[in-house]
DNA sequence: CTCTCGATTAGCT
DNA sequence: GCTAATCGAGAGA
Protein backbone atom coordinates (compact mmCIF):
# COMPACT_ATOMS: atom_id res chain seq x y z
CA UNK A 1 0.00 0.00 0.00
CA UNK A 2 1.37 3.35 -0.99
CA UNK A 3 1.95 5.61 2.00
CA UNK A 4 -0.14 8.39 0.49
CA UNK A 5 -3.11 6.14 -0.12
CA UNK A 6 -6.28 6.39 1.96
CA UNK A 7 -8.22 3.17 1.97
CA UNK A 8 -11.87 3.85 1.32
CA UNK A 9 -14.14 3.35 4.31
CA UNK A 10 -17.77 2.26 4.58
CA UNK A 11 -19.04 5.80 4.15
CA UNK A 12 -17.32 6.01 0.75
CA UNK A 13 -19.58 3.20 -0.45
CA UNK A 14 -22.79 4.59 0.98
CA UNK A 15 -24.02 6.74 -1.91
CA UNK A 16 -27.57 5.57 -2.68
CA UNK A 17 -27.08 6.43 -6.35
CA UNK A 18 -24.71 4.08 -8.14
CA UNK A 19 -24.40 6.55 -11.03
CA UNK A 20 -22.69 9.06 -8.73
CA UNK A 21 -20.66 6.24 -7.20
CA UNK A 22 -19.48 5.11 -10.64
CA UNK A 23 -18.21 8.61 -11.36
CA UNK A 24 -16.65 8.84 -7.90
CA UNK A 25 -14.62 5.66 -8.40
CA UNK A 26 -12.86 6.97 -11.51
CA UNK A 27 -9.27 7.70 -10.48
CA UNK A 28 -9.49 5.54 -7.36
CA UNK A 29 -7.09 2.60 -7.14
CA UNK A 30 -8.32 -1.00 -7.06
CA UNK A 31 -5.86 -3.07 -5.02
CA UNK A 32 -5.71 -6.87 -4.90
CA UNK A 33 -3.48 -8.99 -2.67
CA UNK A 34 -3.62 -12.45 -4.28
CA UNK A 35 -1.77 -15.66 -3.36
CA UNK A 36 0.64 -15.13 -6.25
CA UNK A 37 1.30 -11.48 -5.45
CA UNK A 38 0.02 -7.93 -5.34
CA UNK A 39 -1.26 -5.84 -8.20
CA UNK A 40 -3.29 -2.68 -8.49
CA UNK A 41 -4.76 -0.35 -11.08
CA UNK A 42 -6.41 3.04 -11.39
CA UNK A 43 -10.04 2.70 -12.37
CA UNK A 44 -10.57 4.38 -15.74
CA UNK A 45 -13.91 2.92 -16.84
CA UNK A 46 -16.96 2.14 -14.71
CA UNK A 47 -20.65 1.42 -15.20
CA UNK A 48 -23.54 1.97 -12.82
CA UNK A 49 -26.31 -0.57 -12.23
CA UNK A 50 -29.38 0.84 -10.60
CA UNK A 51 -30.97 -1.91 -8.59
CA UNK A 52 -34.45 -3.36 -8.81
CA UNK A 53 -35.83 -0.78 -11.26
CA UNK A 54 -32.96 -1.12 -13.75
CA UNK A 55 -33.77 -3.76 -16.37
CA UNK A 56 -30.05 -4.21 -17.04
CA UNK A 57 -29.34 -5.14 -13.43
CA UNK A 58 -29.25 -8.66 -12.12
CA UNK A 59 -31.38 -7.33 -9.28
CA UNK A 60 -34.12 -6.16 -11.68
CA UNK A 61 -37.59 -6.76 -10.33
CA UNK A 62 -36.23 -7.22 -6.83
CA UNK A 63 -34.79 -10.56 -7.93
CA UNK A 64 -33.13 -12.04 -4.87
CA UNK A 65 -31.39 -15.32 -5.59
CA UNK A 66 -28.26 -17.05 -4.34
CA UNK A 67 -26.30 -15.12 -6.92
CA UNK A 68 -27.84 -11.67 -6.52
CA UNK A 69 -28.29 -11.60 -2.75
CA UNK A 70 -24.91 -9.93 -2.21
CA UNK A 71 -26.09 -6.93 -4.24
CA UNK A 72 -28.63 -6.21 -1.51
CA UNK A 73 -25.94 -5.94 1.16
CA UNK A 74 -24.75 -2.55 2.43
CA UNK A 75 -22.14 -0.96 0.12
CA UNK A 76 -18.49 -1.92 0.33
CA UNK A 77 -18.53 -5.56 -0.72
CA UNK A 78 -17.55 -7.33 -3.94
CA UNK A 79 -20.02 -8.86 -6.36
CA UNK A 80 -18.10 -11.17 -8.69
CA UNK A 81 -19.91 -13.37 -11.17
CA UNK A 82 -19.13 -15.64 -14.09
CA UNK A 83 -20.18 -14.36 -17.50
CA UNK A 84 -20.36 -16.40 -20.70
CA UNK A 85 -19.17 -19.37 -18.69
CA UNK A 86 -15.59 -18.16 -18.59
CA UNK A 87 -15.10 -14.51 -17.66
CA UNK A 88 -15.24 -13.09 -14.16
CA UNK A 89 -16.75 -9.62 -13.78
CA UNK A 90 -16.06 -7.50 -10.71
CA UNK A 91 -18.63 -5.14 -9.22
CA UNK A 92 -18.52 -2.80 -6.26
CA UNK A 93 -21.76 -2.97 -4.28
CA UNK A 94 -22.77 0.53 -3.17
CA UNK A 95 -25.59 2.24 -1.32
CA UNK A 96 -27.65 1.28 1.72
CA UNK A 97 -28.85 -2.22 2.50
CA UNK A 98 -31.49 -3.54 0.06
CA UNK A 99 -30.82 -0.81 -2.53
CA UNK A 100 -28.96 -3.28 -4.78
CA UNK A 101 -26.79 -0.59 -6.32
CA UNK A 102 -23.61 -1.76 -8.00
CA UNK A 103 -20.73 -0.44 -10.08
CA UNK A 104 -19.05 -2.64 -12.68
CA UNK A 105 -15.32 -1.97 -13.11
CA UNK A 106 -14.74 -2.14 -16.86
CA UNK A 107 -11.10 -1.05 -17.09
CA UNK A 108 -8.13 -0.11 -14.97
CA UNK A 109 -4.62 1.11 -15.70
CA UNK A 110 -2.09 -1.09 -13.92
CA UNK A 111 0.04 0.99 -11.55
CA UNK A 112 1.83 -1.72 -9.54
CA UNK A 113 2.57 -5.42 -9.95
CA UNK A 114 3.58 -5.12 -13.60
CA UNK A 115 5.71 -8.27 -13.59
CA UNK A 116 2.90 -10.28 -12.01
CA UNK A 117 0.33 -8.98 -14.47
CA UNK A 118 2.70 -9.72 -17.34
CA UNK A 119 2.71 -13.38 -16.23
CA UNK A 120 -1.06 -13.45 -15.90
CA UNK A 121 -1.57 -11.88 -19.31
CA UNK A 122 1.03 -13.74 -21.36
CA UNK A 123 1.29 -12.49 -24.91
CA UNK A 124 -1.06 -9.58 -24.32
CA UNK A 125 -0.01 -6.00 -25.06
CA UNK A 126 0.17 -3.84 -21.95
CA UNK A 127 -2.56 -1.52 -23.20
CA UNK A 128 -4.91 -4.53 -23.27
CA UNK A 129 -3.98 -5.94 -19.87
CA UNK A 130 -7.06 -4.64 -18.10
CA UNK A 131 -9.15 -2.94 -20.81
CA UNK A 132 -12.44 -4.75 -20.36
CA UNK A 133 -14.33 -6.12 -17.36
CA UNK A 134 -13.15 -9.69 -17.86
CA UNK A 135 -9.59 -8.50 -18.43
CA UNK A 136 -9.63 -6.47 -15.19
CA UNK A 137 -10.22 -9.67 -13.22
CA UNK A 138 -7.68 -11.64 -15.26
CA UNK A 139 -5.01 -8.98 -14.70
CA UNK A 140 -5.65 -8.38 -11.00
CA UNK A 141 -6.20 -12.05 -10.11
CA UNK A 142 -9.85 -11.63 -9.09
CA UNK A 143 -11.48 -15.07 -8.91
CA UNK A 144 -14.95 -16.34 -8.09
CA UNK A 145 -13.96 -16.93 -4.47
CA UNK A 146 -13.63 -13.17 -4.11
CA UNK A 147 -17.40 -12.88 -4.47
CA UNK A 148 -18.98 -11.35 -1.35
CA UNK A 149 -15.59 -10.21 -0.07
CA UNK A 150 -15.59 -7.14 2.17
CA UNK A 151 -13.73 -4.29 0.47
CA UNK A 152 -12.54 -3.00 3.83
CA UNK A 153 -10.37 -6.08 4.35
CA UNK A 154 -6.82 -6.96 3.32
CA UNK A 155 -7.55 -8.88 0.12
CA UNK A 156 -9.39 -6.49 -2.18
CA UNK A 157 -9.73 -2.83 -1.35
CA UNK A 158 -9.84 0.59 -2.96
CA UNK A 159 -7.58 3.55 -2.23
CA UNK A 160 -7.89 7.27 -2.80
CA UNK A 161 -4.46 8.51 -3.89
CA UNK A 162 -5.70 11.97 -4.62
CA UNK A 163 -5.94 11.26 -8.33
CA UNK A 164 -8.63 13.53 -9.77
CA UNK A 165 -9.67 12.95 -13.39
CA UNK A 166 -10.15 16.34 -15.09
CA UNK A 167 -13.83 16.72 -15.88
CA UNK A 168 -13.11 17.41 -19.55
CA UNK A 169 -11.40 13.99 -19.84
CA UNK A 170 -14.39 12.07 -18.50
CA UNK A 171 -17.02 10.94 -20.98
CA UNK A 172 -20.45 9.45 -20.33
CA UNK A 173 -21.97 6.89 -22.67
CA UNK A 174 -24.69 4.24 -22.58
CA UNK A 175 -23.67 0.96 -21.02
CA UNK A 176 -22.08 -1.84 -23.02
CA UNK A 177 -23.72 -5.16 -23.81
CA UNK A 178 -27.12 -4.48 -22.24
CA UNK A 179 -29.28 -4.05 -25.33
CA UNK A 180 -31.75 -6.50 -23.82
CA UNK A 181 -32.66 -3.82 -21.23
CA UNK A 182 -34.79 -1.68 -23.55
CA UNK A 183 -34.91 2.00 -22.59
CA UNK A 184 -32.60 1.28 -19.65
CA UNK A 185 -29.84 0.44 -22.12
CA UNK A 186 -29.95 4.07 -23.26
CA UNK A 187 -29.09 5.56 -19.86
CA UNK A 188 -25.64 7.20 -19.96
CA UNK A 189 -24.37 5.32 -16.95
CA UNK A 190 -20.93 4.37 -18.29
CA UNK A 191 -18.02 6.61 -17.35
CA UNK A 192 -14.73 6.58 -19.24
CA UNK A 193 -11.63 8.51 -18.22
CA UNK A 194 -9.42 9.07 -21.28
CA UNK A 195 -6.37 11.11 -20.24
C1' DC B 1 -35.79 -31.80 -15.27
C1' DT B 2 -34.70 -29.04 -19.90
C1' DC B 3 -33.80 -24.89 -22.32
C1' DT B 4 -31.96 -20.37 -23.30
C1' DC B 5 -28.76 -16.94 -23.04
C1' DG B 6 -25.36 -13.93 -21.16
C1' DA B 7 -22.83 -6.62 -17.79
C1' DT B 8 -17.09 -10.95 -22.90
C1' DT B 9 -12.98 -12.11 -25.19
C1' DA B 10 -9.72 -13.80 -28.60
C1' DG B 11 -8.88 -15.14 -32.96
C1' DC B 12 -10.00 -15.11 -37.47
C1' DT B 13 -11.75 -13.21 -42.28
C1' DG C 1 -16.76 -7.44 -38.97
C1' DC C 2 -17.98 -12.36 -37.37
C1' DT C 3 -18.25 -15.97 -34.12
C1' DA C 4 -16.77 -19.99 -31.08
C1' DA C 5 -15.79 -20.81 -26.50
C1' DT C 6 -18.08 -22.63 -22.14
C1' DC C 7 -21.19 -23.18 -18.06
C1' DG C 8 -24.11 -21.50 -14.42
C1' DA C 9 -28.28 -18.75 -13.44
C1' DG C 10 -32.86 -18.25 -14.12
C1' DA C 11 -37.18 -19.52 -15.96
C1' DG C 12 -40.55 -22.66 -17.09
C1' DA C 13 -42.63 -27.56 -17.44
Coordinates of C-alpha atoms (C1' of nucleotides) in Angstrom, one line a residue:
Chain A
X1 CA 0.0 0.0 0.0
X2 CA 1.4 3.4 -1.0
X3 CA 2.0 5.6 2.0
X4 CA -0.1 8.4 0.5
X5 CA -3.1 6.1 -0.1
X6 CA -6.3 6.4 2.0
X7 CA -8.2 3.2 2.0
X8 CA -11.9 3.9 1.3
X9 CA -14.1 3.3 4.3
X10 CA -17.8 2.3 4.6
X11 CA -19.0 5.8 4.2
X12 CA -17.3 6.0 0.7
X13 CA -19.6 3.2 -0.4
X14 CA -22.8 4.6 1.0
X15 CA -24.0 6.7 -1.9
X16 CA -27.6 5.6 -2.7
X17 CA -27.1 6.4 -6.4
X18 CA -24.7 4.1 -8.1
X19 CA -24.4 6.6 -11.0
X20 CA -22.7 9.1 -8.7
X21 CA -20.7 6.2 -7.2
X22 CA -19.5 5.1 -10.6
X23 CA -18.2 8.6 -11.4
X24 CA -16.7 8.8 -7.9
X25 CA -14.6 5.7 -8.4
X26 CA -12.9 7.0 -11.5
X27 CA -9.3 7.7 -10.5
X28 CA -9.5 5.5 -7.4
X29 CA -7.1 2.6 -7.1
X30 CA -8.3 -1.0 -7.1
X31 CA -5.9 -3.1 -5.0
X32 CA -5.7 -6.9 -4.9
X33 CA -3.5 -9.0 -2.7
X34 CA -3.6 -12.5 -4.3
X35 CA -1.8 -15.7 -3.4
X36 CA 0.6 -15.1 -6.2
X37 CA 1.3 -11.5 -5.4
X38 CA 0.0 -7.9 -5.3
X39 CA -1.3 -5.8 -8.2
X40 CA -3.3 -2.7 -8.5
X41 CA -4.8 -0.4 -11.1
X42 CA -6.4 3.0 -11.4
X43 CA -10.0 2.7 -12.4
X44 CA -10.6 4.4 -15.7
X45 CA -13.9 2.9 -16.8
X46 CA -17.0 2.1 -14.7
X47 CA -20.6 1.4 -15.2
X48 CA -23.5 2.0 -12.8
X49 CA -26.3 -0.6 -12.2
X50 CA -29.4 0.8 -10.6
X51 CA -31.0 -1.9 -8.6
X52 CA -34.4 -3.4 -8.8
X53 CA -35.8 -0.8 -11.3
X54 CA -33.0 -1.1 -13.7
X55 CA -33.8 -3.8 -16.4
X56 CA -30.0 -4.2 -17.0
X57 CA -29.3 -5.1 -13.4
X58 CA -29.2 -8.7 -12.1
X59 CA -31.4 -7.3 -9.3
X60 CA -34.1 -6.2 -11.7
X61 CA -37.6 -6.8 -10.3
X62 CA -36.2 -7.2 -6.8
X63 CA -34.8 -10.6 -7.9
X64 CA -33.1 -12.0 -4.9
X65 CA -31.4 -15.3 -5.6
X66 CA -28.3 -17.1 -4.3
X67 CA -26.3 -15.1 -6.9
X68 CA -27.8 -11.7 -6.5
X69 CA -28.3 -11.6 -2.8
X70 CA -24.9 -9.9 -2.2
X71 CA -26.1 -6.9 -4.2
X72 CA -28.6 -6.2 -1.5
X73 CA -25.9 -5.9 1.2
X74 CA -24.7 -2.5 2.4
X75 CA -22.1 -1.0 0.1
X76 CA -18.5 -1.9 0.3
X77 CA -18.5 -5.6 -0.7
X78 CA -17.5 -7.3 -3.9
X79 CA -20.0 -8.9 -6.4
X80 CA -18.1 -11.2 -8.7
X81 CA -19.9 -13.4 -11.2
X82 CA -19.1 -15.6 -14.1
X83 CA -20.2 -14.4 -17.5
X84 CA -20.4 -16.4 -20.7
X85 CA -19.2 -19.4 -18.7
X86 CA -15.6 -18.2 -18.6
X87 CA -15.1 -14.5 -17.7
X88 CA -15.2 -13.1 -14.2
X89 CA -16.7 -9.6 -13.8
X90 CA -16.1 -7.5 -10.7
X91 CA -18.6 -5.1 -9.2
X92 CA -18.5 -2.8 -6.3
X93 CA -21.8 -3.0 -4.3
X94 CA -22.8 0.5 -3.2
X95 CA -25.6 2.2 -1.3
X96 CA -27.7 1.3 1.7
X97 CA -28.9 -2.2 2.5
X98 CA -31.5 -3.5 0.1
X99 CA -30.8 -0.8 -2.5
X100 CA -29.0 -3.3 -4.8
X101 CA -26.8 -0.6 -6.3
X102 CA -23.6 -1.8 -8.0
X103 CA -20.7 -0.4 -10.1
X104 CA -19.0 -2.6 -12.7
X105 CA -15.3 -2.0 -13.1
X106 CA -14.7 -2.1 -16.9
X107 CA -11.1 -1.1 -17.1
X108 CA -8.1 -0.1 -15.0
X109 CA -4.6 1.1 -15.7
X110 CA -2.1 -1.1 -13.9
X111 CA 0.0 1.0 -11.5
X112 CA 1.8 -1.7 -9.5
X113 CA 2.6 -5.4 -9.9
X114 CA 3.6 -5.1 -13.6
X115 CA 5.7 -8.3 -13.6
X116 CA 2.9 -10.3 -12.0
X117 CA 0.3 -9.0 -14.5
X118 CA 2.7 -9.7 -17.3
X119 CA 2.7 -13.4 -16.2
X120 CA -1.1 -13.5 -15.9
X121 CA -1.6 -11.9 -19.3
X122 CA 1.0 -13.7 -21.4
X123 CA 1.3 -12.5 -24.9
X124 CA -1.1 -9.6 -24.3
X125 CA 0.0 -6.0 -25.1
X126 CA 0.2 -3.8 -22.0
X127 CA -2.6 -1.5 -23.2
X128 CA -4.9 -4.5 -23.3
X129 CA -4.0 -5.9 -19.9
X130 CA -7.1 -4.6 -18.1
X131 CA -9.1 -2.9 -20.8
X132 CA -12.4 -4.8 -20.4
X133 CA -14.3 -6.1 -17.4
X134 CA -13.1 -9.7 -17.9
X135 CA -9.6 -8.5 -18.4
X136 CA -9.6 -6.5 -15.2
X137 CA -10.2 -9.7 -13.2
X138 CA -7.7 -11.6 -15.3
X139 CA -5.0 -9.0 -14.7
X140 CA -5.6 -8.4 -11.0
X141 CA -6.2 -12.0 -10.1
X142 CA -9.8 -11.6 -9.1
X143 CA -11.5 -15.1 -8.9
X144 CA -15.0 -16.3 -8.1
X145 CA -14.0 -16.9 -4.5
X146 CA -13.6 -13.2 -4.1
X147 CA -17.4 -12.9 -4.5
X148 CA -19.0 -11.4 -1.3
X149 CA -15.6 -10.2 -0.1
X150 CA -15.6 -7.1 2.2
X151 CA -13.7 -4.3 0.5
X152 CA -12.5 -3.0 3.8
X153 CA -10.4 -6.1 4.3
X154 CA -6.8 -7.0 3.3
X155 CA -7.6 -8.9 0.1
X156 CA -9.4 -6.5 -2.2
X157 CA -9.7 -2.8 -1.3
X158 CA -9.8 0.6 -3.0
X159 CA -7.6 3.6 -2.2
X160 CA -7.9 7.3 -2.8
X161 CA -4.5 8.5 -3.9
X162 CA -5.7 12.0 -4.6
X163 CA -5.9 11.3 -8.3
X164 CA -8.6 13.5 -9.8
X165 CA -9.7 12.9 -13.4
X166 CA -10.2 16.3 -15.1
X167 CA -13.8 16.7 -15.9
X168 CA -13.1 17.4 -19.6
X169 CA -11.4 14.0 -19.8
X170 CA -14.4 12.1 -18.5
X171 CA -17.0 10.9 -21.0
X172 CA -20.5 9.4 -20.3
X173 CA -22.0 6.9 -22.7
X174 CA -24.7 4.2 -22.6
X175 CA -23.7 1.0 -21.0
X176 CA -22.1 -1.8 -23.0
X177 CA -23.7 -5.2 -23.8
X178 CA -27.1 -4.5 -22.2
X179 CA -29.3 -4.0 -25.3
X180 CA -31.8 -6.5 -23.8
X181 CA -32.7 -3.8 -21.2
X182 CA -34.8 -1.7 -23.6
X183 CA -34.9 2.0 -22.6
X184 CA -32.6 1.3 -19.6
X185 CA -29.8 0.4 -22.1
X186 CA -29.9 4.1 -23.3
X187 CA -29.1 5.6 -19.9
X188 CA -25.6 7.2 -20.0
X189 CA -24.4 5.3 -17.0
X190 CA -20.9 4.4 -18.3
X191 CA -18.0 6.6 -17.3
X192 CA -14.7 6.6 -19.2
X193 CA -11.6 8.5 -18.2
X194 CA -9.4 9.1 -21.3
X195 CA -6.4 11.1 -20.2
Chain B
dC1 C1' -35.8 -31.8 -15.3
dT2 C1' -34.7 -29.0 -19.9
dC3 C1' -33.8 -24.9 -22.3
dT4 C1' -32.0 -20.4 -23.3
dC5 C1' -28.8 -16.9 -23.0
dG6 C1' -25.4 -13.9 -21.2
dA7 C1' -22.8 -6.6 -17.8
dT8 C1' -17.1 -11.0 -22.9
dT9 C1' -13.0 -12.1 -25.2
dA10 C1' -9.7 -13.8 -28.6
dG11 C1' -8.9 -15.1 -33.0
dC12 C1' -10.0 -15.1 -37.5
dT13 C1' -11.7 -13.2 -42.3
Chain C
dG1 C1' -16.8 -7.4 -39.0
dC2 C1' -18.0 -12.4 -37.4
dT3 C1' -18.2 -16.0 -34.1
dA4 C1' -16.8 -20.0 -31.1
dA5 C1' -15.8 -20.8 -26.5
dT6 C1' -18.1 -22.6 -22.1
dC7 C1' -21.2 -23.2 -18.1
dG8 C1' -24.1 -21.5 -14.4
dA9 C1' -28.3 -18.7 -13.4
dG10 C1' -32.9 -18.2 -14.1
dA11 C1' -37.2 -19.5 -16.0
dG12 C1' -40.6 -22.7 -17.1
dA13 C1' -42.6 -27.6 -17.4

